[in-house]
Amino acid sequence: MSSAHGPGREARRPPSTRERIWNVVRRIPKGRVATYGQVAYEAGLPRAARQVGYAMAALPEGSDVPWHRVVNARGEVSRRSGRGAGGRSAERIQRALLEAEGVAFDARGRIDLERFRWE
DNA sequence: TTTATGGCTGTCA
DNA sequence: ATGACAGCCATAA
């Protein structure tokens, strides 16, 4: 438990933007998806959809954040820059994880947001 | 401090 | 339907 006064060893800082974003993503139930813009909005950063993508890319490996449940506004898995570690294999993985949760993709690789959107 | 960069998103042709 | 552009704003350098 924390001391009653003073910063103590760990300085209590307001939650960073990333943490707030991760926090929201953690709330997305299994079998559901949310868009980047939606997550940003829920996190209190209405126009920061891009930062959500950035925050996802910055996730540590063993995190419990279900990053795969975040898709773009068209209801599809966003394309990565095409490079970097993992790179596009992450796209496949994301889709596989979603399908494993029961999220359906149509022939064009899109998800029906009316049906699977969180909330 | 300033600049550059993006797992985005509307809007318009 | 697709493709180009311009806003958007936190991080990293």
XYZ file of C-alpha atoms (C1' of nucleotides) in Angstrom:
145
model
C 0.000 0.000 0.000
C 1.167 3.461 -0.629
C 2.378 5.904 1.913
C -0.050 8.551 2.921
C 1.974 11.379 1.630
C 4.831 12.209 -0.635
C 5.793 10.574 -3.898
C 7.685 7.796 -2.241
C 9.853 5.598 -4.420
C 7.570 5.496 -7.393
C 6.452 8.838 -8.587
C 2.761 8.632 -9.204
C 2.260 10.077 -12.623
C -0.924 10.511 -14.542
C -1.499 7.616 -16.905
C 0.326 8.108 -20.150
C -1.582 8.213 -23.371
C -0.349 4.785 -24.255
C -1.525 3.360 -20.993
C -4.940 4.847 -21.434
C -5.111 3.407 -24.906
C -3.951 -0.006 -23.745
C -6.460 0.191 -20.970
C -9.303 0.659 -23.387
C -8.099 -2.117 -25.651
C -8.017 -4.448 -22.682
C -11.740 -3.910 -22.268
C -12.617 -5.154 -25.734
C -14.373 -8.459 -25.166
C -13.346 -11.602 -26.921
C -15.078 -12.070 -30.226
C -15.522 -8.339 -30.672
C -13.519 -5.643 -32.411
C -13.103 -1.893 -32.120
C -11.751 0.630 -34.574
C -8.693 2.758 -33.929
C -10.835 5.844 -33.868
C -13.230 4.244 -31.446
C -10.471 3.272 -29.060
C -9.040 6.765 -29.259
C -12.413 8.232 -28.485
C -12.967 5.947 -25.516
C -9.525 6.821 -24.247
C -10.421 10.485 -24.298
C -8.392 11.311 -27.399
C -11.063 11.787 -30.050
C -8.755 12.548 -32.943
C -5.855 10.358 -31.997
C -6.644 7.242 -33.982
C -3.182 7.226 -35.339
C -1.673 7.210 -31.914
C -3.669 4.101 -31.188
C -1.912 2.368 -34.037
C 1.331 3.676 -32.726
C 0.560 2.442 -29.244
C -0.206 -1.003 -30.630
C 3.102 -1.124 -32.438
C 4.825 -0.189 -29.208
C 3.317 -2.993 -27.166
C 5.756 -5.213 -25.309
C 5.605 -8.831 -26.337
C 4.133 -10.528 -23.346
C 1.466 -7.935 -22.779
C -2.083 -8.924 -22.025
C -3.451 -6.311 -24.400
C -5.584 -7.879 -27.142
C -4.113 -5.736 -29.891
C -5.610 -7.970 -32.564
C -9.108 -6.737 -31.721
C -8.340 -3.310 -33.088
C -9.106 -2.815 -36.763
C -9.444 0.169 -39.051
C -12.620 2.074 -39.830
C -13.341 -0.108 -42.842
C -13.463 -3.178 -40.679
C -10.289 -4.708 -41.985
C -6.872 -5.543 -40.644
C -4.658 -2.550 -41.274
C -1.612 -2.930 -43.429
C 1.664 -2.444 -41.662
C 4.425 -0.388 -43.171
C 5.432 -3.586 -44.878
C 8.652 -3.849 -43.003
C 10.058 -4.153 -39.551
C 10.346 -7.125 -37.285
C 7.361 -9.364 -37.671
C 6.182 -7.042 -40.357
C 3.235 -8.268 -42.260
C 3.158 -11.644 -40.658
C 1.461 -9.751 -37.875
C -1.422 -9.123 -40.248
C -1.978 -12.833 -40.743
C -1.667 -13.475 -37.068
C -4.188 -10.813 -36.284
C -6.712 -12.267 -38.629
C -6.112 -15.784 -37.361
C -6.588 -14.690 -33.778
C -9.839 -12.971 -34.617
C -11.181 -15.907 -36.549
C -10.278 -18.137 -33.642
C -12.557 -15.955 -31.534
C -15.401 -16.300 -33.972
C -15.018 -13.042 -35.857
C -15.979 -13.565 -39.484
C -14.265 -12.063 -42.504
C -15.986 -11.704 -45.835
C -14.470 -12.460 -49.216
C -12.857 -9.059 -49.319
C -11.248 -9.598 -45.955
C -13.561 -7.311 -44.100
C -15.447 -7.627 -40.865
C -19.068 -6.589 -40.548
C -18.716 -3.882 -37.969
C -22.446 -3.684 -37.437
C -22.200 -7.176 -36.151
C -18.855 -7.407 -34.396
C -18.214 -3.906 -33.245
C -17.719 -3.618 -29.519
C -20.501 -1.819 -27.637
C 13.284 23.578 -28.377
C 11.915 21.753 -33.462
C 11.272 17.982 -36.988
C 9.940 13.718 -38.786
C 7.146 9.784 -38.622
C 3.145 6.818 -38.468
C -0.936 -0.665 -37.616
C -5.686 6.357 -38.937
C -9.736 8.836 -40.793
C -12.623 11.828 -43.258
C -13.441 14.135 -47.753
C -13.221 14.724 -52.588
C -12.214 13.417 -57.644
C -15.899 0.865 -55.951
C -10.615 3.002 -55.569
C -6.923 6.518 -54.958
C -4.948 10.935 -53.447
C -4.790 14.621 -49.808
C -4.933 16.922 -45.757
C -5.762 16.960 -40.764
C -4.694 14.754 -36.620
C -1.342 14.307 -32.326
C 1.826 11.399 -29.224
C 6.776 9.620 -29.560
C 11.437 9.616 -30.783
C 15.559 11.927 -32.111
